[in-house]
Short mmCIF file of C-alpha atoms and ligand atoms in Angstrom, two decimals:
data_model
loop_
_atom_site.label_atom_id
_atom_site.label_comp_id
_atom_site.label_asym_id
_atom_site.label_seq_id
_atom_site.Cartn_x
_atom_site.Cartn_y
_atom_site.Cartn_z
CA UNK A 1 6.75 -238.36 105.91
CA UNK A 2 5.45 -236.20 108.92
CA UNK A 3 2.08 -234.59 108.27
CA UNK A 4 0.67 -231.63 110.75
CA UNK A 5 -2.23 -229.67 110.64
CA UNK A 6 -3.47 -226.23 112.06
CA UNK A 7 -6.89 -224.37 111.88
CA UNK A 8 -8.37 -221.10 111.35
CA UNK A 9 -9.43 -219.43 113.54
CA UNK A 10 -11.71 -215.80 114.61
CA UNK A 11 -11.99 -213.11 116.58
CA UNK A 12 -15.46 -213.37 118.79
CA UNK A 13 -14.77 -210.63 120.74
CA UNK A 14 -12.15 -207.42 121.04
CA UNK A 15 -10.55 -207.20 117.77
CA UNK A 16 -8.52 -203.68 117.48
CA UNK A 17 -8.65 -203.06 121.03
CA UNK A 18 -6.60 -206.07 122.30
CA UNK A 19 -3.54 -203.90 120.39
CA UNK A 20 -4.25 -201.34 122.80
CA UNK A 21 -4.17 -204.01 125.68
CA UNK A 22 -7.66 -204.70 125.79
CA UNK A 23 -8.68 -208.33 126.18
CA UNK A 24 -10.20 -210.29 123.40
CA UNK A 25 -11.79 -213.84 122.45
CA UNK A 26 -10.60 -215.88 119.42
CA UNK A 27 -11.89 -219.31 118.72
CA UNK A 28 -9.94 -221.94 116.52
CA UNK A 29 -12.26 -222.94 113.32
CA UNK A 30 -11.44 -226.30 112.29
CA UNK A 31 -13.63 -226.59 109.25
CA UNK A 32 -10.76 -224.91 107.15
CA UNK A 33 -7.03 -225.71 107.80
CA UNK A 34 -3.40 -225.81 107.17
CA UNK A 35 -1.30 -228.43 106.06
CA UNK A 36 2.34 -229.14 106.25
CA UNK A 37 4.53 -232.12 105.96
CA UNK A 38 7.99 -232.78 105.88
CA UNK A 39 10.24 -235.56 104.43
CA UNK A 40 13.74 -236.68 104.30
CA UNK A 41 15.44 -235.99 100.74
CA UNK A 42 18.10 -238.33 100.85
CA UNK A 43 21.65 -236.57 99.71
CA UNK A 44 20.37 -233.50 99.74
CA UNK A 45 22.25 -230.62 101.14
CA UNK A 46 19.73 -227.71 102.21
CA UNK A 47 16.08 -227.68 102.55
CA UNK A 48 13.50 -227.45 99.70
CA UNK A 49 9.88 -225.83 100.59
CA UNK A 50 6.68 -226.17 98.57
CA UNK A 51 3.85 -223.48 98.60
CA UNK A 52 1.35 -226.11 96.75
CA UNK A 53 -1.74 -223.50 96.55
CA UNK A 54 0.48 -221.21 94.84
CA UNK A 55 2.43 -224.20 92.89
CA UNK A 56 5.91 -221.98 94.12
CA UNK A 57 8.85 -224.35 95.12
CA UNK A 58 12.24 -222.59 96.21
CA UNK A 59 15.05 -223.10 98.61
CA UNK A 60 15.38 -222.11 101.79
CA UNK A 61 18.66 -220.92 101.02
CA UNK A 62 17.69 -218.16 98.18
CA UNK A 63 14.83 -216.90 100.04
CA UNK A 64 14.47 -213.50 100.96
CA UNK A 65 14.82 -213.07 104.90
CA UNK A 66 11.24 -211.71 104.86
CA UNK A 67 9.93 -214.64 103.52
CA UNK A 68 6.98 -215.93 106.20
CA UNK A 69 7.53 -219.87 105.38
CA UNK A 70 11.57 -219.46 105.81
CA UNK A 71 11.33 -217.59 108.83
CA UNK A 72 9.19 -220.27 110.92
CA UNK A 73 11.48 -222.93 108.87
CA UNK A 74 14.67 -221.44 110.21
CA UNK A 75 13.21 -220.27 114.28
CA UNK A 76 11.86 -223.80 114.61
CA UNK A 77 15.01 -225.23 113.53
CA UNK A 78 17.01 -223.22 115.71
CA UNK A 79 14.88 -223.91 118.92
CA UNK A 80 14.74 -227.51 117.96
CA UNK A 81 18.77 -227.07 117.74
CA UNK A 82 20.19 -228.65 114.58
CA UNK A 83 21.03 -226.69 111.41
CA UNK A 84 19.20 -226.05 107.98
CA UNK A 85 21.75 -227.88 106.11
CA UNK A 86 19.91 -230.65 105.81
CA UNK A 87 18.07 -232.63 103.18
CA UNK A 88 14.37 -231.71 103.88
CA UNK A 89 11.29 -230.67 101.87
CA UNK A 90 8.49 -229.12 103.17
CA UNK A 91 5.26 -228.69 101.42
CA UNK A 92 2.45 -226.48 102.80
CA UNK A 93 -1.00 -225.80 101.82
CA UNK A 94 -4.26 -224.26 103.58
CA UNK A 95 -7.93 -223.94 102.18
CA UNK A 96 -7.94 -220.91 104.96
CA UNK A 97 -8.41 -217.89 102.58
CA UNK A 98 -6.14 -215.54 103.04
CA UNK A 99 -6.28 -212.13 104.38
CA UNK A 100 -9.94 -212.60 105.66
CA UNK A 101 -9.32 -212.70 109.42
CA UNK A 102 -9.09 -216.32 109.55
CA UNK A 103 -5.88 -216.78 110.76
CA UNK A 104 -4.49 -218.15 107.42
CA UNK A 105 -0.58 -216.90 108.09
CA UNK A 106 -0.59 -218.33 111.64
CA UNK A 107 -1.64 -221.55 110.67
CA UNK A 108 0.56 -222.54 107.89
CA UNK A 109 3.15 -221.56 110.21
CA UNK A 110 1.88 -223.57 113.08
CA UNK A 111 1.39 -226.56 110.72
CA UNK A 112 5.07 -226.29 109.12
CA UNK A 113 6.35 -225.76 112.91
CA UNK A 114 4.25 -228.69 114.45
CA UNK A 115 5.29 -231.14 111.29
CA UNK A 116 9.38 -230.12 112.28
CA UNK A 117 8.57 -231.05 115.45
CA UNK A 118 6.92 -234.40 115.21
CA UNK A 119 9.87 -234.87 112.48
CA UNK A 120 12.49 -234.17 114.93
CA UNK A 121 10.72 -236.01 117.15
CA UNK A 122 10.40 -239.44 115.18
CA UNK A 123 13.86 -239.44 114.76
CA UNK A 124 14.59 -239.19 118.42
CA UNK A 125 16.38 -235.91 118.46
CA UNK A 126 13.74 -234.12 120.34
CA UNK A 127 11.07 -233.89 123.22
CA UNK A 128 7.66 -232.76 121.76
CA UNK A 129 7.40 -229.21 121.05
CA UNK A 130 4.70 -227.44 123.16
CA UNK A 131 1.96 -225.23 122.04
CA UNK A 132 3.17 -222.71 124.13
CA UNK A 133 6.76 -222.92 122.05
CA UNK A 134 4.74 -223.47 118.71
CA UNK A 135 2.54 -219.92 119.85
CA UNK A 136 5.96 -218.29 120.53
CA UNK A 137 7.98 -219.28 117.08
CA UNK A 138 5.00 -218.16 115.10
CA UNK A 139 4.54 -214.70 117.08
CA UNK A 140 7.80 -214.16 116.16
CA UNK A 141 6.88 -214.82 112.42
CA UNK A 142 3.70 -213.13 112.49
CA UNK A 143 5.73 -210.23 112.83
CA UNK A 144 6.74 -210.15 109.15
CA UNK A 145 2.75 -209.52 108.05
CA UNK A 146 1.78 -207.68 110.69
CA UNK A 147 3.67 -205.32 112.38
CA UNK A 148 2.84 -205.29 115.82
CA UNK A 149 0.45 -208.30 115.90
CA UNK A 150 -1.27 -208.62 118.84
CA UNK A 151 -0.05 -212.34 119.02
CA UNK A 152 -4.00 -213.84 119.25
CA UNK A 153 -3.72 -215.58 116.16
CA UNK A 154 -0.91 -217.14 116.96
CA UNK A 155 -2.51 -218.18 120.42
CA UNK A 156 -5.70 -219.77 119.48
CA UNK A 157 -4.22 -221.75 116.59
CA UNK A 158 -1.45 -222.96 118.17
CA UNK A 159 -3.95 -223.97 121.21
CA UNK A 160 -7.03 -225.11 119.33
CA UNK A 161 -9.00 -223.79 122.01
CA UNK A 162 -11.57 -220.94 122.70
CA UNK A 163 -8.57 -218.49 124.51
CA UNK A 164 -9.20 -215.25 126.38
CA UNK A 165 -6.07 -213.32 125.70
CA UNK A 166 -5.00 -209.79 127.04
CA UNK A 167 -1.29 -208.72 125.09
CA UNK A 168 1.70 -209.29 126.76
CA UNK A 169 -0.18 -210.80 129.92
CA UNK A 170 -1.87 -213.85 129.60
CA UNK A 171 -3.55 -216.38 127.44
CA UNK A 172 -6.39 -218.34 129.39
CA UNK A 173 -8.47 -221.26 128.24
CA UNK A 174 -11.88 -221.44 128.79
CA UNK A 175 -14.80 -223.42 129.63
CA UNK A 176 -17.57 -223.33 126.76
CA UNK A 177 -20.49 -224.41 128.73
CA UNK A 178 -23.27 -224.94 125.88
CA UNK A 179 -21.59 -225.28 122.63
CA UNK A 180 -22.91 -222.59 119.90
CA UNK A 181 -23.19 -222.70 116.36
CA UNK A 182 -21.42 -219.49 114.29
CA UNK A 183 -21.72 -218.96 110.64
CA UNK A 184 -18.76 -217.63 108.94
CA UNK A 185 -19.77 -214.85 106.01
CA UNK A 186 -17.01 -213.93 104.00
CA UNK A 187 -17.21 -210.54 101.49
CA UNK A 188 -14.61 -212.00 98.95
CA UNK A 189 -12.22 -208.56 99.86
CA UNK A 190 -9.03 -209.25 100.94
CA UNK A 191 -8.17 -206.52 103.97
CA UNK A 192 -4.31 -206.96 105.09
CA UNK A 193 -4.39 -206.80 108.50
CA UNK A 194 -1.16 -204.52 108.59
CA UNK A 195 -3.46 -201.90 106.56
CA UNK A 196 -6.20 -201.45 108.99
CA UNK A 197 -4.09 -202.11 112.13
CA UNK A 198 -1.94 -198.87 110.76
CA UNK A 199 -5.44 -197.20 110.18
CA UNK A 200 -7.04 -197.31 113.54
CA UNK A 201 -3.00 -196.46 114.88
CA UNK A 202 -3.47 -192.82 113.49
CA UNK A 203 -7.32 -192.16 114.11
CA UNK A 204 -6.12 -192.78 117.65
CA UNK A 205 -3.07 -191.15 117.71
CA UNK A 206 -5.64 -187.73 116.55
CA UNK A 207 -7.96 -188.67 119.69
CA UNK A 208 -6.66 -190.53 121.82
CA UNK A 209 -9.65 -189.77 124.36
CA UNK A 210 -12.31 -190.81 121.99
CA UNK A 211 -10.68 -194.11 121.28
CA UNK A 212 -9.37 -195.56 124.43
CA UNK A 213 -12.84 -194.74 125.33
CA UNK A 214 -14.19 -197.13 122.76
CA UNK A 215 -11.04 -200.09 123.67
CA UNK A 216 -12.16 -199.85 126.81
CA UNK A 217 -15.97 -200.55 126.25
CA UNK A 218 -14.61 -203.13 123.87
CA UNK A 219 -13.03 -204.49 126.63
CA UNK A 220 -16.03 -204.80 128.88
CA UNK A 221 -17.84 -206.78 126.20
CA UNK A 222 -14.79 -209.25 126.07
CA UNK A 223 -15.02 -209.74 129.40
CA UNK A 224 -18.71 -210.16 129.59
CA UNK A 225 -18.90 -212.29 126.79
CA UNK A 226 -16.31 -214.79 128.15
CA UNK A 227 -18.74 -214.97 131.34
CA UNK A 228 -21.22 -215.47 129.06
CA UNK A 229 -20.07 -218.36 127.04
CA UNK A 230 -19.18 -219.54 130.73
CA UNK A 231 -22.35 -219.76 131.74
CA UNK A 232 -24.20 -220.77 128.65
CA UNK A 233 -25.95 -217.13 127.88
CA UNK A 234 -26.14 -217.99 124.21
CA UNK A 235 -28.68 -214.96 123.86
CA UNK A 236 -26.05 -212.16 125.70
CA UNK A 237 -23.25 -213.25 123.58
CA UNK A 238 -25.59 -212.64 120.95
CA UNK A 239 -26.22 -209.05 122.29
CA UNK A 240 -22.66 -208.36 123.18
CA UNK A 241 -21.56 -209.16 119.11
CA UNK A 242 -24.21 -206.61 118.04
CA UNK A 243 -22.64 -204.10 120.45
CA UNK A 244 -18.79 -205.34 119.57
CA UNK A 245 -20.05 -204.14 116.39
CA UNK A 246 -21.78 -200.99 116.60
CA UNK A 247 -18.09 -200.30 118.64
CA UNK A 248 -15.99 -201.39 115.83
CA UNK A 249 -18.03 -199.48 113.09
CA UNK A 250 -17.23 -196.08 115.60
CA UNK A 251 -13.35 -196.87 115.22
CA UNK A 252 -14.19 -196.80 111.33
CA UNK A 253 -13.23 -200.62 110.29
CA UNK A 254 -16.54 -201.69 109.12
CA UNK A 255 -17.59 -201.22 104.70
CA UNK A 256 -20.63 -201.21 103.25
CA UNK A 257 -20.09 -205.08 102.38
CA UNK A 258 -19.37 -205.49 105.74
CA UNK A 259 -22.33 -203.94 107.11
CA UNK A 260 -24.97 -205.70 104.09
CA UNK A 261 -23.76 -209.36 105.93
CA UNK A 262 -24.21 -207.81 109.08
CA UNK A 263 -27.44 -206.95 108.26
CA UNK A 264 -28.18 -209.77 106.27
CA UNK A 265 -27.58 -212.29 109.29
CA UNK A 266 -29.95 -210.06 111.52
CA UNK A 267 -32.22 -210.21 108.94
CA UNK A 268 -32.07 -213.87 108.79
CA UNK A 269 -32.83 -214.57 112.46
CA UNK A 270 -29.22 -214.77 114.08
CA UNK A 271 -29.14 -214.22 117.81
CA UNK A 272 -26.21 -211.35 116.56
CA UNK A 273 -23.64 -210.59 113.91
CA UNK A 274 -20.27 -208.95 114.04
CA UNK A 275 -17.73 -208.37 111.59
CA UNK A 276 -14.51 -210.44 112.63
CA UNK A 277 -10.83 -209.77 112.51
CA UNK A 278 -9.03 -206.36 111.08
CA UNK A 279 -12.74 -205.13 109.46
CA UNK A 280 -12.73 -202.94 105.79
CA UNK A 281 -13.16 -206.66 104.18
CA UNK A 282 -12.87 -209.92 105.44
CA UNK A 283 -15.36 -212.02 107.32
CA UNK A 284 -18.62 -211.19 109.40
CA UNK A 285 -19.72 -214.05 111.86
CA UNK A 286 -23.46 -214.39 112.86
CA UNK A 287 -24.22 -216.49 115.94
CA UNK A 288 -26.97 -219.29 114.81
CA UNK A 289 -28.81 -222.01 116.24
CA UNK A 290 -29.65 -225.59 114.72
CA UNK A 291 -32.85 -224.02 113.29
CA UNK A 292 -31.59 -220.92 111.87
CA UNK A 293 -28.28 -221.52 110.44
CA UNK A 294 -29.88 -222.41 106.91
CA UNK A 295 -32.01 -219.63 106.68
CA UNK A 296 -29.23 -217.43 108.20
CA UNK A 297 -26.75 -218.73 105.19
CA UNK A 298 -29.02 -218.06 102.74
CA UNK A 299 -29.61 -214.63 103.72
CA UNK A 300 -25.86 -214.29 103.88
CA UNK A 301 -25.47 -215.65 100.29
CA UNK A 302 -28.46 -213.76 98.71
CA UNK A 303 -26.78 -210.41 100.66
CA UNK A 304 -23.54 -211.71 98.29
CA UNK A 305 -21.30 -213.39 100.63
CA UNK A 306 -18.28 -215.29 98.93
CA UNK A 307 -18.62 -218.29 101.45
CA UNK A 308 -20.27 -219.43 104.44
CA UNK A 309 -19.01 -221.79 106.79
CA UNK A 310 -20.74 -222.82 109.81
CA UNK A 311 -18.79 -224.27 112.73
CA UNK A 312 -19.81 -225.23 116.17
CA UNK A 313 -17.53 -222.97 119.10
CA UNK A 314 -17.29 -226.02 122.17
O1 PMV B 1 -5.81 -211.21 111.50
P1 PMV B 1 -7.17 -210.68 111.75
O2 PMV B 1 -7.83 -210.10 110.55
O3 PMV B 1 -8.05 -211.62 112.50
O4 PMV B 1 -7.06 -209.41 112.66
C1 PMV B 1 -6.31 -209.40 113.76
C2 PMV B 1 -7.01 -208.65 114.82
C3 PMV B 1 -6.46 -207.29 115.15
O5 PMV B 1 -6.88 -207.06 116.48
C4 PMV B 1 -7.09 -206.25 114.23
C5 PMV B 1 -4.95 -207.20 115.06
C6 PMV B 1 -4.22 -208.02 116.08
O6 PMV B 1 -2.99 -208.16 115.91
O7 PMV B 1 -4.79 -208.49 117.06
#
């Protein structure tokens, strides 16, 4: 059996914008991940897959083409270059929740395509696949979810690493040069990123003026923060989240809940606080040190926040 794993991930910096070919920041959060593995099923003729979290089994064969765990099934295959009639299962399962801007969709399809590759792999068929193929193949599935996805997600999971990414351009890795503590607030409301994506598209597409305006000062903060967490300005990038914010709430993707975690983290001593990912639900993340992380949770908690996860951005 072949096991592979992916993480979640968020957005730091530049959410919405990077659409509109602004840059942005995502981080990979490996606290909560995705799980695939894949195994030979001797004399079988096609390939079985297992959605465990959901307790769903079905074959590849009957699913519908807009299934998300077929399609990365079927691309990786392809790429890798030998069929789907084979005798394979393939069990997934993630604690990423889902539809909170942590990535879940990207990395159950990063895990399922990393696990085909190491299978392929073992057996001496193929060379490894790269993270730059894995990013690719699961662009190409994120497409199914999303619409016109941005392809971040797909970046930073498929990279584990802090990425600066501008659409269609480039992805670059950076240097984090003092590692920084964010706690991950989570408002229990599913937001489909599709949804709010498809929101912000027609607010622009009445004022297009006012908006670019806003991507473009979005932008600025990307690019400041990434100098930032360059040079170990933990107190800027703090700065720079509150102002990512008070940005994103102008373009209409923040909620009350949204806003009483925001708050909430402030409150509770955090350096700054953002909402993360497509907004309207979802996650906030508050940027903490050793000594205020508890307090900080607790405020997010008493302020009603599903679950708070702390992880360390190095
Ligand atoms: O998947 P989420 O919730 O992290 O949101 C994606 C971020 C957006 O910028 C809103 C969309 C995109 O494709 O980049």
């Amino acid at each position: 059996m072949t096991v592979a794993y992916a993480p979640g991930k968020v957005i730091l910096f530049g959410e919405h914008a990077v659409v509109y070919g602004q840059p942005a920041i995502a981080v990979p959060v490996t606290q909560v991940k995705a799980k695939a593995t894949v195994e030979i099923d001797p004399g079988g003729q096609g390939i079985t897959i297992i959605a465990e979290d959901t307790e769903q089994s079905y074959f590849l064969e009957q699913a519908s083409p807009d299934d998300a765990l077929r399609a990365i099934v079927v691309s990786t295959l392809e790429h890798i270059g030998v069929g789907t009639k084979q005798g394979l299962t393939i069990a997934v399962s993630s604690t990423i929740p889902m539809a909170r801007g942590l990535g879940s969709g990207a990395a159950v399809s990063t895990a399922i395509a990393r696990a085909l590759g190491n299978h392929f792999q073992n057996l001496g068929s193929v060379h490894p696949l790269s993270s730059y193929v894995i990013s690719d193949l699961v662009y190409e599935t994120e497409k199914i979810h999303h619409g016109t996805p941005s392809g971040i997600d797909n970046t930073v999971i498929a990279f584990e690493k802090p990425v600066y990414f501008v659409k269609d351009q480039k992805m670059e890795i950076f240097s984090v040069k003092s590692p920084f503590l964010l706690a991950i607030a989570d408002t229990g409301i599913a937001s489909p990123t599709k949804i709010a994506v498809s929101h912000v598209r027609r607010a622009w597409e009445r004022e297009r003026e006012k908006y670019e305006e806003i991507f473009d000062e979005i932008g600025t903060i990307a690019e400041m923060g990434r100098q930032a967490i360059e040079q170990g300005e933990i107190e800027t990038v703090g700065q720079l989240m509150n102002e990512n914010h008070r940005l994103l709430q102008l373009i209409g993707v923040s909620s009350p809940e949204l806003e009483g975690l925001v708050e909430a983290a402030r409150q509770g001593g955090a350096l700054g606080a953002k909402l993360s990912g497509a907004g309207r639900g979802g996650n906030i993340i508050a940027l903490v040190t050793q000594e205020t992380r508890s307090r900080v949770s607790m405020m997010l908690r008493l302020a009603g926040a599903k679950e708070v996860i702390v992880t360390e951005v190095v």
